[in-house]
Coordinates of C-alpha atoms in Angstrom, one line a residue:
Chain A
M1 CA -24.5 -7.2 -107.8
T2 CA -23.5 -6.3 -111.3
E3 CA -25.3 -3.9 -113.6
A4 CA -26.6 -0.6 -112.3
L5 CA -30.3 -0.3 -112.0
I6 CA -30.2 3.4 -111.3
S7 CA -27.7 5.5 -113.1
I8 CA -27.5 9.2 -112.1
H9 CA -25.2 11.7 -113.8
N10 CA -24.7 15.3 -112.9
L11 CA -28.3 15.4 -111.5
S12 CA -29.5 18.8 -110.2
K13 CA -32.7 20.1 -108.8
T14 CA -33.6 23.7 -108.1
Y15 CA -36.8 24.9 -106.5
R16 CA -38.2 28.4 -106.8
R17 CA -39.3 30.1 -103.7
G18 CA -41.1 33.2 -105.0
N19 CA -38.5 34.6 -107.5
Q20 CA -35.7 33.1 -105.6
P21 CA -34.1 30.0 -107.0
V22 CA -33.3 27.5 -104.2
P23 CA -30.7 24.8 -105.3
V24 CA -31.4 21.5 -103.6
L25 CA -29.3 19.1 -105.5
L26 CA -26.0 20.1 -107.1
G27 CA -24.6 17.7 -109.7
I28 CA -25.1 14.3 -108.2
D29 CA -23.4 11.3 -109.7
L30 CA -24.5 8.0 -108.4
Q31 CA -24.9 4.4 -109.5
I32 CA -27.1 2.0 -107.7
A33 CA -26.9 -1.6 -108.6
Q34 CA -29.7 -4.0 -109.1
G35 CA -30.5 -5.7 -105.8
D36 CA -28.8 -3.1 -103.7
Y37 CA -30.2 -1.7 -100.5
V38 CA -29.3 1.9 -100.1
S39 CA -29.8 4.3 -97.3
L40 CA -29.7 8.0 -98.0
M41 CA -28.7 10.0 -95.0
G42 CA -28.1 13.6 -94.2
P43 CA -29.4 16.5 -92.2
S44 CA -32.6 18.2 -92.9
G45 CA -32.4 20.2 -96.2
S46 CA -29.6 18.1 -97.5
G47 CA -31.7 17.0 -100.4
K48 CA -32.0 13.4 -99.5
S49 CA -35.8 13.3 -99.9
T50 CA -35.6 15.3 -103.1
L51 CA -33.2 12.7 -104.5
L52 CA -35.5 9.9 -103.4
N53 CA -38.5 11.7 -105.1
L54 CA -36.5 12.1 -108.3
I55 CA -35.5 8.4 -108.3
A56 CA -39.2 7.5 -107.6
G57 CA -40.4 9.5 -110.5
I58 CA -42.7 11.8 -108.6
D59 CA -40.6 14.9 -109.2
K60 CA -38.7 16.1 -112.2
P61 CA -34.9 17.0 -112.2
S62 CA -33.8 20.5 -113.3
G63 CA -30.7 19.1 -115.0
G64 CA -28.6 16.0 -115.6
T65 CA -29.6 12.5 -116.5
L66 CA -31.5 9.9 -114.5
L67 CA -31.7 6.4 -116.0
I68 CA -33.6 3.7 -114.2
G69 CA -33.5 0.3 -115.8
G70 CA -32.3 2.0 -118.9
V71 CA -35.3 4.3 -119.0
D72 CA -34.7 8.1 -119.0
I73 CA -37.6 8.8 -116.7
A74 CA -37.1 12.6 -116.8
A75 CA -38.1 12.5 -120.5
L76 CA -41.4 10.7 -119.9
E77 CA -44.7 12.4 -120.4
E78 CA -46.7 12.7 -117.2
D79 CA -49.1 9.8 -118.0
E80 CA -46.2 7.6 -119.2
L81 CA -44.4 8.4 -115.9
A82 CA -47.5 7.5 -113.9
A83 CA -47.7 4.2 -115.7
W84 CA -44.0 3.7 -115.2
R85 CA -44.3 4.2 -111.5
A86 CA -47.3 1.9 -111.3
G87 CA -45.2 -0.9 -112.9
N88 CA -41.8 -0.3 -111.4
V89 CA -41.8 1.5 -108.1
G90 CA -43.2 0.5 -104.7
F91 CA -43.7 3.3 -102.2
V92 CA -43.3 3.2 -98.4
F93 CA -44.0 6.4 -96.6
Q94 CA -43.2 7.6 -93.1
F95 CA -46.9 8.0 -92.2
Y96 CA -48.0 4.9 -94.2
N97 CA -50.4 6.9 -96.3
L98 CA -53.1 4.2 -96.4
M99 CA -56.6 5.2 -97.5
P100 CA -58.6 5.5 -94.3
V101 CA -61.8 4.4 -95.9
L102 CA -60.4 1.2 -97.4
D103 CA -59.5 -2.0 -95.4
A104 CA -56.1 -3.6 -95.5
F105 CA -57.0 -5.8 -98.4
E106 CA -58.4 -2.9 -100.5
N107 CA -55.4 -0.7 -99.7
V108 CA -53.0 -3.4 -100.9
E109 CA -55.2 -4.0 -104.0
L110 CA -55.1 -0.3 -105.0
P111 CA -52.0 -0.5 -107.3
L112 CA -53.5 -3.6 -108.9
L113 CA -56.5 -1.6 -110.0
L114 CA -54.2 0.0 -112.6
T115 CA -53.3 -3.4 -114.1
H116 CA -55.3 -5.8 -116.3
L117 CA -55.5 -8.4 -113.6
S118 CA -58.9 -10.0 -113.0
K119 CA -60.6 -9.8 -109.7
A120 CA -59.5 -13.3 -108.8
E121 CA -55.9 -12.7 -109.8
R122 CA -55.9 -9.5 -107.8
R123 CA -57.2 -11.4 -104.7
E124 CA -54.4 -13.9 -105.1
H125 CA -51.7 -11.3 -105.3
V126 CA -53.1 -9.3 -102.4
E127 CA -53.3 -12.4 -100.2
M128 CA -49.8 -13.3 -101.1
A129 CA -48.5 -9.9 -100.3
L130 CA -50.3 -9.7 -96.9
A131 CA -49.1 -13.1 -96.0
M132 CA -45.6 -12.0 -96.9
V133 CA -45.8 -9.1 -94.4
G134 CA -47.4 -11.4 -91.8
L135 CA -50.9 -9.9 -91.8
P136 CA -53.0 -12.5 -93.5
D137 CA -55.6 -12.3 -90.8
R138 CA -56.0 -8.5 -90.9
M139 CA -57.4 -8.2 -94.4
D140 CA -60.7 -6.6 -93.4
H141 CA -59.3 -4.2 -90.9
R142 CA -59.3 -0.5 -91.6
P143 CA -56.1 1.5 -91.0
N144 CA -57.6 3.0 -87.8
E145 CA -58.0 -0.6 -86.5
L146 CA -54.3 -1.4 -86.9
S147 CA -51.3 -0.4 -85.0
G148 CA -48.6 1.9 -86.6
G149 CA -46.4 -1.1 -87.2
Q150 CA -49.2 -3.1 -88.8
Q151 CA -50.2 -0.1 -90.9
Q152 CA -46.6 0.2 -92.2
R153 CA -46.6 -3.5 -93.0
V154 CA -49.8 -3.1 -95.0
A155 CA -48.1 -0.3 -96.8
I156 CA -45.1 -2.5 -97.6
A157 CA -47.5 -5.2 -98.9
R158 CA -49.0 -2.5 -101.1
A159 CA -45.5 -1.6 -102.3
L160 CA -44.6 -5.1 -103.2
V161 CA -47.9 -6.3 -104.6
T162 CA -47.2 -5.2 -108.2
D163 CA -43.7 -6.9 -107.9
P164 CA -41.7 -3.8 -108.7
T165 CA -38.0 -3.8 -109.2
L166 CA -37.5 -0.8 -107.0
I167 CA -38.9 0.1 -103.6
V168 CA -38.4 3.6 -102.3
A169 CA -39.0 4.2 -98.6
D170 CA -39.1 7.7 -97.0
E171 CA -38.3 7.4 -93.3
P172 CA -40.2 4.1 -93.0
T173 CA -39.6 3.8 -89.3
G174 CA -39.9 7.5 -88.5
D175 CA -43.2 7.1 -86.8
L176 CA -42.8 3.8 -85.2
D177 CA -41.7 2.5 -81.8
R178 CA -38.5 0.5 -81.6
K179 CA -40.1 -3.0 -81.8
S180 CA -42.3 -2.1 -84.7
A181 CA -39.4 -0.4 -86.4
D182 CA -37.3 -3.5 -86.1
D183 CA -40.1 -5.6 -87.6
V184 CA -40.4 -3.2 -90.6
L185 CA -36.7 -3.2 -91.1
D186 CA -36.6 -7.0 -90.9
L187 CA -39.3 -7.1 -93.5
L188 CA -37.3 -4.7 -95.8
D189 CA -34.3 -7.0 -95.4
R190 CA -36.2 -9.9 -96.5
L191 CA -37.6 -8.1 -99.5
N192 CA -34.0 -7.3 -100.5
R193 CA -32.5 -10.6 -99.7
E194 CA -35.2 -13.1 -100.6
L195 CA -37.0 -11.2 -103.4
G196 CA -34.1 -9.3 -104.7
K197 CA -35.8 -5.9 -104.5
T198 CA -33.7 -2.9 -104.9
I199 CA -34.4 -0.6 -102.0
V200 CA -33.6 3.1 -101.7
M201 CA -34.4 4.4 -98.2
V202 CA -34.2 7.9 -96.8
T203 CA -33.5 7.9 -93.0
H204 CA -31.8 9.9 -90.4
D205 CA -31.8 7.1 -87.9
P206 CA -28.3 5.4 -87.9
R207 CA -29.7 2.1 -86.6
C208 CA -32.0 2.1 -89.6
A209 CA -29.3 3.1 -92.0
A210 CA -27.1 0.3 -90.6
R211 CA -29.4 -2.3 -92.1
A212 CA -28.6 -1.1 -95.6
R213 CA -25.8 -2.5 -97.7
T214 CA -24.8 0.9 -99.0
R215 CA -25.0 4.1 -97.1
I216 CA -24.9 7.4 -98.9
H217 CA -24.5 10.7 -97.2
L218 CA -25.7 14.0 -98.6
E219 CA -25.1 17.4 -97.3
K220 CA -26.2 20.7 -98.9
G221 CA -27.2 19.0 -102.1
V222 CA -23.8 17.3 -102.6
L223 CA -22.9 13.6 -102.2
L224 CA -20.4 13.4 -99.3
S225 CA -19.5 9.8 -99.0
R226 CA -20.5 6.4 -100.0
G227 CA -20.2 3.9 -97.2
A228 CA -19.0 0.4 -97.9
E229 CA -21.1 -2.7 -97.7
H230 CA -21.1 -4.1 -94.2
Chain B
M1 CA -62.5 -3.7 -117.2
K2 CA -61.9 0.0 -116.6
K3 CA -58.8 0.9 -114.7
G4 CA -59.2 3.3 -111.9
L5 CA -60.5 3.9 -108.5
S6 CA -63.6 1.9 -107.5
L7 CA -67.0 3.5 -107.0
S8 CA -67.0 2.0 -103.5
Y9 CA -63.9 4.0 -102.6
V10 CA -65.7 7.1 -103.8
A11 CA -68.9 6.3 -102.0
R12 CA -67.1 5.5 -98.8
N13 CA -65.4 8.8 -98.7
L14 CA -68.8 10.4 -98.8
V15 CA -70.0 8.2 -96.0
A16 CA -66.9 8.9 -94.0
R17 CA -67.9 12.5 -93.8
K18 CA -71.4 11.8 -92.7
L19 CA -72.4 15.1 -91.2
T20 CA -71.0 17.3 -94.0
T21 CA -72.4 15.0 -96.6
I22 CA -75.9 15.0 -95.0
L23 CA -75.9 18.8 -94.6
T24 CA -74.8 19.5 -98.1
A25 CA -77.2 16.9 -99.6
A26 CA -80.0 18.4 -97.5
G27 CA -79.4 21.8 -99.0
M28 CA -79.3 20.4 -102.5
A29 CA -82.4 18.2 -101.7
L30 CA -84.4 21.3 -100.8
V31 CA -83.7 22.8 -104.2
V32 CA -84.6 19.5 -105.8
F33 CA -87.8 19.5 -103.8
V34 CA -88.7 23.0 -105.0
F35 CA -87.9 22.1 -108.6
A36 CA -89.8 18.9 -108.5
T37 CA -92.8 20.5 -106.9
V38 CA -93.0 23.2 -109.6
L39 CA -92.7 20.6 -112.4
M40 CA -95.4 18.5 -110.6
M41 CA -97.6 21.6 -110.3
A42 CA -97.4 22.4 -114.0
E43 CA -97.9 18.8 -114.8
G44 CA -100.9 18.5 -112.5
L45 CA -102.5 21.6 -114.1
R46 CA -101.9 20.2 -117.6
H47 CA -103.3 16.9 -116.5
T48 CA -106.4 18.5 -115.0
L49 CA -107.3 20.9 -117.8
G50 CA -105.8 18.7 -120.5
G51 CA -107.9 15.8 -119.3
T52 CA -111.1 17.8 -119.4
G53 CA -113.8 17.0 -122.0
S54 CA -114.1 14.4 -124.7
Y55 CA -112.3 14.2 -128.0
N56 CA -115.6 13.7 -129.8
N57 CA -117.2 16.8 -128.4
V58 CA -116.7 20.2 -130.0
V59 CA -116.8 23.5 -128.2
V60 CA -118.3 26.4 -130.2
I61 CA -117.6 29.9 -128.9
R62 CA -117.7 33.4 -130.4
Q63 CA -114.9 34.2 -132.7
G64 CA -111.9 35.6 -130.9
S65 CA -113.0 34.8 -127.4
Q66 CA -110.6 32.6 -125.7
T67 CA -112.9 31.3 -123.0
E68 CA -116.5 30.3 -122.7
V69 CA -117.0 33.1 -120.1
Q70 CA -116.0 35.7 -122.6
S71 CA -118.1 34.2 -125.4
T72 CA -121.8 34.9 -126.4
L73 CA -123.8 33.0 -129.0
T74 CA -127.2 34.0 -130.0
R75 CA -130.2 31.6 -130.3
E76 CA -130.1 32.1 -134.1
Q77 CA -126.5 31.1 -134.2
A78 CA -127.2 28.1 -132.1
R79 CA -130.1 27.0 -134.4
L80 CA -127.9 27.5 -137.5
I81 CA -125.2 25.3 -136.0
E82 CA -127.7 22.5 -135.4
T83 CA -128.2 22.3 -139.1
L84 CA -124.5 21.7 -139.9
P85 CA -123.3 18.3 -141.1
G86 CA -121.2 15.9 -139.1
L87 CA -123.2 16.1 -135.9
A88 CA -124.1 13.1 -133.8
T89 CA -127.8 12.6 -133.3
G90 CA -129.9 11.4 -130.3
A91 CA -132.6 8.8 -130.2
H92 CA -135.2 10.9 -132.0
G93 CA -132.8 12.2 -134.7
E94 CA -132.2 15.5 -132.9
P95 CA -128.6 16.7 -133.0
R96 CA -126.6 16.2 -129.8
I97 CA -126.0 19.7 -128.8
S98 CA -125.9 21.3 -125.4
R99 CA -126.5 25.0 -125.2
E100 CA -124.6 26.2 -122.2
M101 CA -124.3 29.4 -120.3
L102 CA -121.3 30.2 -118.0
V103 CA -121.0 32.8 -115.4
L104 CA -118.3 33.5 -112.9
V105 CA -119.6 33.7 -109.4
N106 CA -117.8 35.0 -106.3
L107 CA -117.7 32.4 -103.6
P108 CA -116.0 32.7 -100.3
R109 CA -113.2 30.3 -99.5
K110 CA -113.5 28.5 -96.3
N111 CA -111.5 29.9 -93.4
S112 CA -110.6 32.9 -95.3
T113 CA -112.2 36.3 -96.3
S114 CA -111.0 36.1 -99.8
L115 CA -113.4 35.4 -102.7
A116 CA -112.7 33.1 -105.6
N117 CA -114.2 33.2 -109.1
V118 CA -116.0 30.0 -109.6
I119 CA -117.5 28.8 -112.9
V120 CA -121.2 28.2 -112.8
R121 CA -122.2 26.3 -115.8
G122 CA -125.8 26.2 -117.0
T123 CA -126.1 23.0 -118.9
T124 CA -128.8 20.6 -120.2
P125 CA -129.6 16.9 -119.8
T126 CA -127.8 16.4 -123.2
G127 CA -124.8 18.3 -121.8
L128 CA -124.7 15.9 -118.9
E129 CA -125.0 12.9 -121.2
M130 CA -122.2 14.2 -123.4
R131 CA -119.9 14.3 -120.4
P132 CA -120.1 10.7 -119.1
Q133 CA -116.8 11.2 -117.2
A134 CA -118.7 13.4 -114.7
R135 CA -120.5 11.0 -112.4
I136 CA -122.6 11.9 -109.5
V137 CA -120.9 10.5 -106.4
Q138 CA -123.1 12.0 -103.7
G139 CA -126.7 13.1 -103.8
R140 CA -128.3 13.3 -107.2
A141 CA -128.3 15.3 -110.4
F142 CA -130.1 18.7 -110.5
R143 CA -133.7 18.6 -111.8
A144 CA -134.4 20.6 -114.9
G145 CA -136.4 23.8 -114.2
S146 CA -135.3 24.0 -110.6
S147 CA -132.9 26.0 -108.6
E148 CA -130.8 23.0 -107.9
I149 CA -127.1 22.7 -108.5
V150 CA -124.5 20.0 -108.4
V151 CA -120.9 20.8 -107.5
G152 CA -117.7 19.4 -108.8
S153 CA -115.6 17.3 -106.4
G154 CA -112.9 20.0 -106.3
M155 CA -115.6 22.4 -105.0
A156 CA -116.7 19.8 -102.4
R157 CA -113.2 19.4 -101.0
G158 CA -110.6 21.7 -99.8
S159 CA -111.0 25.5 -99.8
F160 CA -114.7 25.6 -100.6
G161 CA -116.1 22.6 -98.9
L162 CA -119.5 22.7 -100.4
R163 CA -121.9 19.9 -99.3
V164 CA -125.1 18.4 -100.3
G165 CA -127.8 20.4 -98.5
D166 CA -125.9 23.7 -98.6
R167 CA -127.6 26.7 -100.0
I168 CA -125.6 29.3 -101.8
A169 CA -126.7 32.7 -103.1
F170 CA -125.9 34.1 -106.5
G171 CA -127.9 35.6 -109.3
L172 CA -130.4 37.0 -106.8
R173 CA -131.5 33.5 -105.9
Q174 CA -130.8 30.8 -103.4
W175 CA -129.5 27.6 -105.0
N176 CA -129.6 24.2 -103.3
V177 CA -126.7 21.9 -103.6
V178 CA -128.3 18.5 -104.3
G179 CA -125.3 16.5 -105.5
V180 CA -121.6 16.2 -106.0
F181 CA -120.1 15.0 -109.2
D182 CA -116.6 13.7 -109.9
A183 CA -115.1 14.2 -113.3
G184 CA -111.9 12.2 -112.7
G185 CA -109.8 15.1 -111.5
S186 CA -110.5 17.2 -114.6
G187 CA -111.3 20.8 -114.9
F188 CA -115.0 20.1 -114.6
D189 CA -114.4 19.2 -110.9
S190 CA -113.8 22.9 -110.3
E191 CA -117.2 23.9 -111.6
I192 CA -120.8 24.2 -110.4
W193 CA -123.4 22.9 -112.7
G194 CA -127.1 23.8 -112.9
D195 CA -130.0 24.0 -115.3
G196 CA -129.1 26.3 -118.2
E197 CA -132.5 28.0 -118.6
Q198 CA -132.8 28.6 -114.9
L199 CA -129.4 30.2 -114.7
M200 CA -130.1 32.3 -117.8
Q201 CA -133.2 33.7 -116.2
A202 CA -131.4 34.3 -112.9
F203 CA -128.7 36.2 -114.6
R204 CA -131.0 37.8 -117.2
R205 CA -129.1 36.5 -120.1
Q206 CA -130.5 36.2 -123.6
A207 CA -127.5 34.5 -125.1
Y208 CA -125.6 31.4 -124.6
S209 CA -121.9 31.2 -123.8
S210 CA -121.0 28.2 -125.8
L211 CA -122.4 25.2 -127.6
I212 CA -121.2 21.7 -126.9
V213 CA -121.6 19.7 -130.1
G214 CA -121.3 15.9 -130.3
L215 CA -119.5 14.7 -133.4
R216 CA -121.0 11.8 -135.4
D217 CA -117.6 10.2 -135.4
S218 CA -114.1 11.5 -134.6
G219 CA -113.3 12.1 -138.3
S220 CA -116.2 14.5 -138.9
F221 CA -114.5 17.4 -137.1
E222 CA -112.8 18.7 -140.3
A223 CA -116.1 18.6 -142.2
L224 CA -117.8 20.5 -139.4
A225 CA -115.0 23.1 -139.4
E226 CA -115.3 23.5 -143.1
A227 CA -119.1 23.9 -142.9
V228 CA -118.7 26.5 -140.2
A229 CA -116.2 28.4 -142.4
R230 CA -118.7 28.5 -145.3
Q231 CA -121.3 30.3 -143.1
P232 CA -120.1 33.9 -143.0
Q233 CA -122.8 34.9 -140.5
L234 CA -121.5 32.3 -138.1
K235 CA -118.6 34.2 -136.5
V236 CA -117.5 31.3 -134.2
D237 CA -114.4 29.4 -133.3
I238 CA -114.6 25.7 -132.9
K239 CA -112.3 23.3 -131.1
R240 CA -112.4 19.8 -129.9
E241 CA -113.3 19.9 -126.2
T242 CA -110.1 18.3 -125.1
Q243 CA -108.0 20.8 -127.1
F244 CA -110.1 23.7 -125.8
Y245 CA -109.2 22.9 -122.2
A246 CA -105.7 21.9 -122.9
D247 CA -105.1 25.3 -124.4
Q248 CA -106.5 27.0 -121.3
S249 CA -104.0 25.3 -119.2
E250 CA -101.0 26.3 -121.3
N251 CA -100.5 29.8 -120.0
L252 CA -100.8 29.1 -116.3
A253 CA -98.7 25.9 -116.7
N254 CA -96.0 27.8 -118.5
F255 CA -96.2 30.6 -116.0
I256 CA -95.7 28.2 -113.1
G257 CA -93.0 26.5 -115.1
V258 CA -91.0 29.7 -115.8
L259 CA -91.4 31.1 -112.4
G260 CA -90.5 27.8 -110.8
K261 CA -87.4 27.3 -113.0
T262 CA -86.2 30.8 -112.3
I263 CA -86.5 30.3 -108.5
T264 CA -84.9 26.9 -108.9
I265 CA -81.9 28.3 -110.8
V266 CA -81.4 31.0 -108.2
F267 CA -81.6 28.5 -105.4
S268 CA -79.5 26.0 -107.2
I269 CA -76.6 28.5 -107.3
G270 CA -76.6 28.4 -103.5
A271 CA -76.7 24.6 -103.5
I272 CA -73.9 24.4 -106.1
I273 CA -71.7 26.6 -104.0
G274 CA -72.5 24.4 -101.0
A275 CA -71.5 21.3 -102.9
M276 CA -68.4 23.1 -104.0
I277 CA -67.4 24.1 -100.5
T278 CA -68.0 20.5 -99.4
M279 CA -65.9 19.1 -102.2
Y280 CA -63.1 21.6 -101.7
A281 CA -63.0 20.5 -98.1
S282 CA -62.9 16.9 -99.2
V283 CA -60.0 17.7 -101.5
A284 CA -58.2 19.7 -98.7
N285 CA -58.7 16.9 -96.2
R286 CA -57.3 14.3 -98.5
T287 CA -54.4 16.1 -100.1
R288 CA -51.9 13.6 -98.9
E289 CA -54.2 10.8 -100.0
I290 CA -54.3 12.3 -103.5
G291 CA -50.6 12.6 -103.6
T292 CA -50.3 8.9 -102.5
L293 CA -52.7 7.8 -105.2
R294 CA -50.8 9.8 -107.8
A295 CA -47.4 8.3 -106.6
L296 CA -48.9 4.8 -106.9
G297 CA -49.5 5.5 -110.6
F298 CA -53.1 6.9 -110.7
R299 CA -53.3 9.6 -113.3
R300 CA -54.7 13.1 -113.0
G301 CA -57.7 11.8 -114.9
N302 CA -58.4 9.1 -112.4
I303 CA -58.4 11.7 -109.6
V304 CA -60.7 14.1 -111.4
W305 CA -63.1 11.3 -112.2
A306 CA -63.1 10.0 -108.6
F307 CA -63.9 13.5 -107.2
L308 CA -66.5 14.1 -109.9
Q309 CA -68.1 10.8 -109.1
E310 CA -68.1 11.7 -105.5
A311 CA -69.9 15.0 -106.3
M312 CA -72.3 13.2 -108.7
L313 CA -73.1 10.7 -106.0
L314 CA -73.7 13.5 -103.6
G315 CA -76.1 15.1 -106.1
L316 CA -77.8 11.8 -106.7
A317 CA -78.4 11.2 -103.0
A318 CA -79.7 14.7 -102.7
G319 CA -81.9 14.2 -105.7
L320 CA -83.4 11.0 -104.4
S321 CA -84.2 12.6 -101.0
G322 CA -85.7 15.7 -102.6
L323 CA -87.8 13.5 -104.9
V324 CA -89.1 11.3 -102.0
A325 CA -90.1 14.5 -100.2
A326 CA -91.7 15.9 -103.4
A327 CA -93.6 12.6 -103.9
F328 CA -95.6 13.4 -100.8
M329 CA -96.7 16.6 -102.4
Q330 CA -99.0 14.5 -104.6
L331 CA -101.3 14.5 -101.6
V332 CA -101.7 18.2 -101.8
E333 CA -104.5 19.8 -103.8
I334 CA -104.1 23.3 -105.0
S335 CA -106.9 25.7 -105.7
T336 CA -106.0 28.8 -107.6
T337 CA -107.1 31.2 -110.3
N338 CA -106.4 30.2 -113.9
L339 CA -105.0 33.5 -115.2
Q340 CA -106.4 32.6 -118.6
T341 CA -110.0 32.2 -117.7
F342 CA -110.0 34.1 -114.4
S343 CA -111.8 31.2 -112.9
E344 CA -110.9 28.9 -110.1
V345 CA -109.2 25.6 -110.9
V346 CA -108.5 22.9 -108.4
F347 CA -105.7 20.5 -109.2
S348 CA -103.3 18.0 -107.6
L349 CA -99.6 17.7 -108.1
I350 CA -98.5 14.9 -110.3
L351 CA -95.1 13.1 -110.3
T352 CA -94.4 11.5 -113.6
P353 CA -91.4 9.2 -114.4
Q354 CA -90.2 12.0 -116.8
I355 CA -90.2 14.5 -114.0
A356 CA -88.4 12.1 -111.7
L357 CA -85.7 11.6 -114.3
D358 CA -85.4 15.3 -115.1
V359 CA -85.1 16.2 -111.4
L360 CA -82.5 13.5 -110.8
L361 CA -80.4 14.6 -113.8
F362 CA -80.7 18.2 -112.6
S363 CA -79.5 17.2 -109.1
V364 CA -76.5 15.2 -110.5
F365 CA -75.8 18.1 -112.7
M366 CA -75.7 20.4 -109.7
G367 CA -73.2 17.9 -108.2
V368 CA -71.0 18.0 -111.3
L369 CA -71.0 21.8 -111.3
G370 CA -70.1 21.9 -107.6
G371 CA -67.5 19.2 -108.0
A372 CA -65.8 20.3 -111.2
L373 CA -63.5 22.9 -109.8
P374 CA -62.5 21.0 -106.7
A375 CA -61.9 17.9 -108.7
F376 CA -59.7 19.9 -111.1
R377 CA -57.8 21.4 -108.2
A378 CA -57.2 18.0 -106.7
S379 CA -55.7 16.7 -110.0
R380 CA -53.5 19.8 -110.4
L381 CA -51.7 19.2 -107.1
E382 CA -48.0 18.4 -107.5
I383 CA -47.4 14.9 -106.1
V384 CA -44.5 16.0 -103.9
D385 CA -46.4 19.0 -102.5
A386 CA -49.5 16.8 -101.9
L387 CA -47.4 14.2 -100.1
R388 CA -45.9 16.8 -97.8
S389 CA -49.3 18.1 -96.6
V390 CA -50.5 16.9 -93.2

């Protein structure tokens, strides 16, 4: 692990509730190396999800700098940012967020609809991604025909199908039973170790956090500690 | 290849909400049905009256009278017109002219106490020859010099139901229906024809209503018109027979059109609001989905387009169902008073490809209007807020 993929300096975020400014992140400094596997931990309202959203490029910081792969994503126009996300970030959500009307194949294919890949190339990528998460035989199943664990694996396939550098996961095991959660965590491990994906994961489950190489604790918008690699 | 969400994703979201989609589409389809029916009515009327008569026949009526019923022509005028150039001639060199007399007669509608003004046309053997499109389909033609009449197919069907063998009273006489003629769905089918001289006697008329003049060839109309203009004592208007009847349909067709479009616009506001509510609900139910799509890199434009497509598809489905329902209206025959001639006209509704296209476009347009605001709202959602919604 050498150069920093994510370079955060004095990052702050303030929301407005009515006329009341609500500070959520206060001057965060953080470097995340390429290929790292980071868990963001902290109590509710600590700002961990906000930090994740900023890193993922779906929210804009109020101050400070946020460089990802050398790109100042806070300075990007909305459409540029959307294109940047499509090419660089894979998302894993707590509730999987699959499109209910699309089957597993089509859900995984979604991010590829924004690329110039041909139909045949898309099929190849999707099949590879679904094989990677161990669901090559569930391609034509709709989300409601899959278990929670299977749905989350489809979501992970969707996150990796564009081969992004960064995968962000927001409580990826929060809605799963223990067995399924372990499967999902094993999968994230493999993405990190075998494919070299940089993973940033928000969790409040210590077992989950223990899988990460780096553990970061946030409280009241401030970085508390940075746990060592285990 | 265009980048964005597939049409099948859009369509499946409509199918996923079967009941809402069907109910909304049904509301819109009703409006489409009304709109299509009105257009078909106006078209049917134009077709009926516009298809009446022959291009090579000329109708001569008194100057300034819009209809044959209002017009009177004296025997002297009739004789003078026979001398004009450009007229077709019969086997013995006599000009092909039919001196006709029209009266409006009150006839009762079947199963109703209301009376309708029906055109009774006193014509001549030449007049029958000059209208080859009117064929006797039942019974036989009337005999000259008798109290016999033939009725148009529109009079034989529907609200009047006249039959061969019926006797009807008007002009202080009893008239025997001896035949039914069919003039291909044209305005003649709403008329009753009999012997001109007999009818003039019965109604104590000295003058004719109109002259039907055969042209030698279709180019001689202008020459005839000029010749008429050079005769100051001939205060008459002349028109090709086809044009004459087409003009008579204009007012009623326009009236139906304007009335129908007004009703349609009012109704369509309701349908558009219905579509809007449906689409707002669709956006509300899929807020997290929208947030997810945006996070994955789909742009606001992709989202707007997807929801607009969904609304357009809804409109198209409604349009098709409304159109199919309206197509059955072609079986319906309408009998009503032509406000221009105050006489009864029987016509069928006609669905043309143009009407079908117009109606579908209108329906899709309703969808677009209903979908625009919700689609815009969907795209305005902040990703983070959208993702947080349950």
